[in-house]
PDB file of C-alpha atoms in Angstrom:
ATOM      1  CA  MET A   1      57.583  69.239 206.122  1.00 84.00           C
ATOM      2  CA  VAL A   2      60.864  71.013 206.871  1.00 83.00           C
ATOM      3  CA  ARG A   3      61.885  71.377 203.331  1.00 88.00           C
ATOM      4  CA  LEU A   4      59.047  72.474 202.117  1.00 88.00           C
ATOM      5  CA  TYR A   5      59.627  75.702 205.327  1.00 88.00           C
ATOM      6  CA  GLY A   6      63.820  75.364 203.829  1.00 90.00           C
ATOM      7  CA  LEU A   7      62.843  76.239 200.154  1.00 90.00           C
ATOM      8  CA  LEU A   8      60.553  78.814 201.066  1.00 90.00           C
ATOM      9  CA  PHE A   9      63.072  80.603 203.371  1.00 91.00           C
ATOM     10  CA  LEU A  10      65.244  80.103 200.389  1.00 93.00           C
ATOM     11  CA  ALA A  11      62.770  81.577 198.267  1.00 92.00           C
ATOM     12  CA  GLU A  12      62.365  84.444 200.361  1.00 93.00           C
ATOM     13  CA  VAL A  13      65.498  84.930 200.584  1.00 93.00           C
ATOM     14  CA  VAL A  14      66.486  85.042 197.011  1.00 94.00           C
ATOM     15  CA  LEU A  15      63.436  87.849 196.423  1.00 93.00           C
ATOM     16  CA  ALA A  16      64.772  90.094 199.269  1.00 93.00           C
ATOM     17  CA  ILE A  17      67.765  89.699 197.474  1.00 94.00           C
ATOM     18  CA  CYS A  18      66.818  90.541 194.260  1.00 94.00           C
ATOM     19  CA  ALA A  19      64.406  93.459 195.616  1.00 92.00           C
ATOM     20  CA  LEU A  20      67.551  95.045 197.126  1.00 92.00           C
ATOM     21  CA  ILE A  21      69.886  95.007 193.545  1.00 93.00           C
ATOM     22  CA  SER A  22      66.919  96.611 192.001  1.00 91.00           C
ATOM     23  CA  CYS A  23      66.160  99.126 194.455  1.00 90.00           C
ATOM     24  CA  LEU A  24      69.753  99.790 195.050  1.00 90.00           C
ATOM     25  CA  SER A  25      70.608 100.211 191.493  1.00 89.00           C
ATOM     26  CA  ALA A  26      67.284 101.764 190.335  1.00 87.00           C
ATOM     27  CA  GLU A  27      67.727 105.506 189.157  1.00 85.00           C
ATOM     28  CA  GLU A  28      67.020 108.372 191.565  1.00 80.00           C
ATOM     29  CA  GLY A  29      63.961 109.009 189.532  1.00 80.00           C
ATOM     30  CA  GLU A  30      62.575 105.216 189.000  1.00 83.00           C
ATOM     31  CA  ILE A  31      62.105 105.423 193.216  1.00 85.00           C
ATOM     32  CA  ARG A  32      58.320 105.581 193.836  1.00 83.00           C
ATOM     33  CA  ALA A  33      56.881 106.847 197.992  1.00 82.00           C
ATOM     34  CA  LEU A  34      59.557 107.000 199.713  1.00 87.00           C
ATOM     35  CA  PRO A  35      63.329 107.954 199.106  1.00 87.00           C
ATOM     36  CA  ARG A  36      65.851 104.989 198.556  1.00 89.00           C
ATOM     37  CA  VAL A  37      67.076 104.360 202.110  1.00 91.00           C
ATOM     38  CA  ALA A  38      64.343 103.572 203.766  1.00 92.00           C
ATOM     39  CA  TRP A  39      62.639 101.398 201.071  1.00 91.00           C
ATOM     40  CA  VAL A  40      66.337  99.297 202.130  1.00 92.00           C
ATOM     41  CA  LEU A  41      65.830  99.765 205.259  1.00 93.00           C
ATOM     42  CA  ILE A  42      62.308  97.914 205.027  1.00 93.00           C
ATOM     43  CA  ILE A  43      63.749  94.863 202.048  1.00 92.00           C
ATOM     44  CA  LEU A  44      66.513  94.479 205.208  1.00 92.00           C
ATOM     45  CA  PHE A  45      63.758  94.393 208.377  1.00 94.00           C
ATOM     46  CA  PHE A  46      60.914  92.881 206.473  1.00 93.00           C
ATOM     47  CA  PRO A  47      61.961  90.898 203.841  1.00 90.00           C
ATOM     48  CA  LEU A  48      59.220  88.974 202.425  1.00 90.00           C
ATOM     49  CA  VAL A  49      56.756  92.084 202.816  1.00 92.00           C
ATOM     50  CA  GLY A  50      59.798  94.428 202.499  1.00 92.00           C
ATOM     51  CA  SER A  51      60.980  92.737 198.541  1.00 92.00           C
ATOM     52  CA  ILE A  52      56.727  92.732 197.810  1.00 92.00           C
ATOM     53  CA  ALA A  53      56.409  96.522 198.457  1.00 91.00           C
ATOM     54  CA  TRP A  54      59.308  97.073 196.636  1.00 90.00           C
ATOM     55  CA  PHE A  55      57.578  95.459 193.738  1.00 88.00           C
ATOM     56  CA  VAL A  56      54.305  96.539 193.980  1.00 89.00           C
ATOM     57  CA  ALA A  57      54.895  99.962 195.326  1.00 84.00           C
ATOM     58  CA  GLY A  58      58.205 101.687 195.145  1.00 82.00           C
ATOM     59  CA  ARG A  59      59.552 101.461 191.480  1.00 78.00           C
ATOM     60  CA  GLU A  60      58.199 103.065 188.253  1.00 74.00           C
ATOM     61  CA  PRO A  61      56.542  99.923 186.300  1.00 68.00           C
ATOM     62  CA  ALA A  62      58.642  99.326 183.617  1.00 63.00           C
ATOM     63  CA  GLY A  63      55.129 100.778 181.212  1.00 59.00           C
ATOM     64  CA  ARG A  64      55.954 104.124 182.028  1.00 60.00           C
ATOM     65  CA  ARG A  65      59.902 104.572 181.634  1.00 55.00           C
ATOM     66  CA  PRO A  66      60.860 104.568 178.729  1.00 54.00           C
ATOM     67  CA  ARG A  67      63.993 101.681 178.007  1.00 55.00           C
ATOM     68  CA  THR A  68      67.099 102.424 176.665  1.00 57.00           C
ATOM     69  CA  ALA A  69      69.854 100.258 175.864  1.00 55.00           C
ATOM     70  CA  TRP A  70      72.261 101.842 178.362  1.00 57.00           C
ATOM     71  CA  PRO A  71      70.821 103.297 181.899  1.00 56.00           C
ATOM     72  CA  VAL A  72      71.127 106.621 182.365  1.00 57.00           C
ATOM     73  CA  GLY A  73      73.548 108.140 184.474  1.00 57.00           C
ATOM     74  CA  ASN A  74      76.019 106.106 186.994  1.00 55.00           C
ATOM     75  CA  GLY A  75      75.126 107.247 190.594  1.00 57.00           C
ATOM     76  CA  PHE A  76      75.618 110.288 191.087  1.00 55.00           C
ATOM     77  CA  ALA A  77      74.473 113.941 191.134  1.00 56.00           C
ATOM     78  CA  GLU A  78      74.381 115.761 187.594  1.00 55.00           C
ATOM     79  CA  THR A  79      77.121 118.119 189.511  1.00 55.00           C
ATOM     80  CA  GLU A  80      79.695 115.506 189.732  1.00 53.00           C
ATOM     81  CA  ARG A  81      79.264 113.733 186.884  1.00 53.00           C
ATOM     82  CA  ARG A  82      79.973 116.522 185.078  1.00 60.00           C
ATOM     83  CA  ARG A  83      83.190 117.268 186.408  1.00 59.00           C
ATOM     84  CA  PRO A  84      86.554 115.038 185.492  1.00 56.00           C
ATOM     85  CA  VAL A  85      86.876 111.395 185.950  1.00 66.00           C
ATOM     86  CA  ALA A  86      90.806 111.620 185.692  1.00 76.00           C
ATOM     87  CA  PRO A  87      93.001 114.441 185.801  1.00 74.00           C
ATOM     88  CA  ASP A  88      94.325 113.782 182.578  1.00 75.00           C
ATOM     89  CA  ASP A  89      90.621 115.001 181.878  1.00 77.00           C
ATOM     90  CA  ASP A  90      91.320 118.327 183.303  1.00 80.00           C
ATOM     91  CA  PRO A  91      91.702 121.273 181.224  1.00 85.00           C
ATOM     92  CA  GLU A  92      93.139 123.562 184.240  1.00 87.00           C
ATOM     93  CA  PHE A  93      95.420 120.492 184.685  1.00 86.00           C
ATOM     94  CA  LEU A  94      96.943 119.683 182.083  1.00 88.00           C
ATOM     95  CA  ALA A  95      97.510 123.743 181.793  1.00 91.00           C
ATOM     96  CA  ALA A  96      99.097 123.473 185.077  1.00 91.00           C
ATOM     97  CA  LEU A  97     101.568 120.736 184.212  1.00 91.00           C
ATOM     98  CA  LYS A  98     102.271 122.478 181.568  1.00 93.00           C
ATOM     99  CA  GLU A  99     103.334 125.536 183.003  1.00 95.00           C
ATOM    100  CA  GLN A 100     105.265 123.682 185.121  1.00 96.00           C
ATOM    101  CA  ALA A 101     106.771 121.726 182.981  1.00 96.00           C
ATOM    102  CA  ARG A 102     107.674 124.322 181.366  1.00 96.00           C
ATOM    103  CA  ARG A 103     109.591 126.088 183.852  1.00 97.00           C
ATOM    104  CA  ASP A 104     111.772 123.434 184.659  1.00 97.00           C
ATOM    105  CA  ASP A 105     112.567 123.128 181.576  1.00 97.00           C
ATOM    106  CA  GLN A 106     113.516 126.744 182.256  1.00 97.00           C
ATOM    107  CA  ASP A 107     115.568 126.072 184.927  1.00 97.00           C
ATOM    108  CA  LEU A 108     117.443 123.340 183.531  1.00 96.00           C
ATOM    109  CA  LEU A 109     118.326 125.140 180.401  1.00 97.00           C
ATOM    110  CA  ARG A 110     119.749 128.214 182.727  1.00 97.00           C
ATOM    111  CA  GLN A 111     121.663 125.723 184.965  1.00 97.00           C
ATOM    112  CA  TRP A 112     123.219 123.847 181.809  1.00 97.00           C
ATOM    113  CA  GLU A 113     124.170 127.707 180.750  1.00 97.00           C
ATOM    114  CA  ALA A 114     125.868 128.397 183.878  1.00 97.00           C
ATOM    115  CA  ASP A 115     127.646 125.060 183.587  1.00 97.00           C
ATOM    116  CA  LEU A 116     128.835 125.609 179.732  1.00 97.00           C
ATOM    117  CA  ARG A 117     130.128 129.184 180.857  1.00 96.00           C
ATOM    118  CA  ARG A 118     131.778 128.459 183.790  1.00 96.00           C
ATOM    119  CA  ARG A 119     133.753 125.218 181.670  1.00 96.00           C
ATOM    120  CA  GLU A 120     134.546 127.815 179.056  1.00 95.00           C
ATOM    121  CA  GLU A 121     135.528 130.289 181.836  1.00 94.00           C
ATOM    122  CA  GLU A 122     138.094 127.356 183.170  1.00 93.00           C
ATOM    123  CA  LEU A 123     139.331 126.081 179.559  1.00 92.00           C
ATOM    124  CA  ARG A 124     140.105 129.848 178.783  1.00 91.00           C
ATOM    125  CA  ARG A 125     142.378 130.075 181.826  1.00 90.00           C
ATOM    126  CA  ARG A 126     143.927 127.504 181.436  1.00 88.00           C
ATOM    127  CA  THR A 127     144.667 128.545 178.140  1.00 87.00           C
ATOM    128  CA  ASP A 128     145.732 132.049 179.507  1.00 84.00           C
ATOM    129  CA  ASP A 129     147.937 129.888 181.344  1.00 80.00           C
ATOM    130  CA  ARG A 130     149.668 127.928 179.473  1.00 78.00           C
ATOM    131  CA  ASP A 131     150.674 130.793 176.681  1.00 72.00           C
ATOM    132  CA  ARG A 132     152.085 133.429 178.978  1.00 71.00           C
ATOM    133  CA  PRO A 133     156.076 133.071 178.816  1.00 68.00           C
ATOM    134  CA  GLU A 134     157.544 132.116 181.926  1.00 65.00           C
ATOM    135  CA  VAL A 135     159.753 135.211 184.198  1.00 58.00           C
TER     136      VAL A 135
END
């Protein structure tokens, strides 16, 4: 008898885990009757009844929704999905980076030119000092 209860308890836990995974991975349009948070709480607090209720009434039946090779969306709102994922995908960021690199290059070139002028002037002074006759 203890083995039977253990087996039923294990089946209930597996059913609750499957229902939680199904609920959390369902798209927003596939969830019926209650919001996702309410379904998660029902499944957690009433594992057997909540899991069965989720599979019967909570999700859109498989026949009604169009099946695609990949699930639509990534769990974020549509506005968040449109923004660039990485900084190197953002055109504004790339333009700002290019402008900053251009300014840095110009500053470096100015420093090099100033250093070159200073060295040339120093070299001229040395050669002028050598060419002067001693009195």
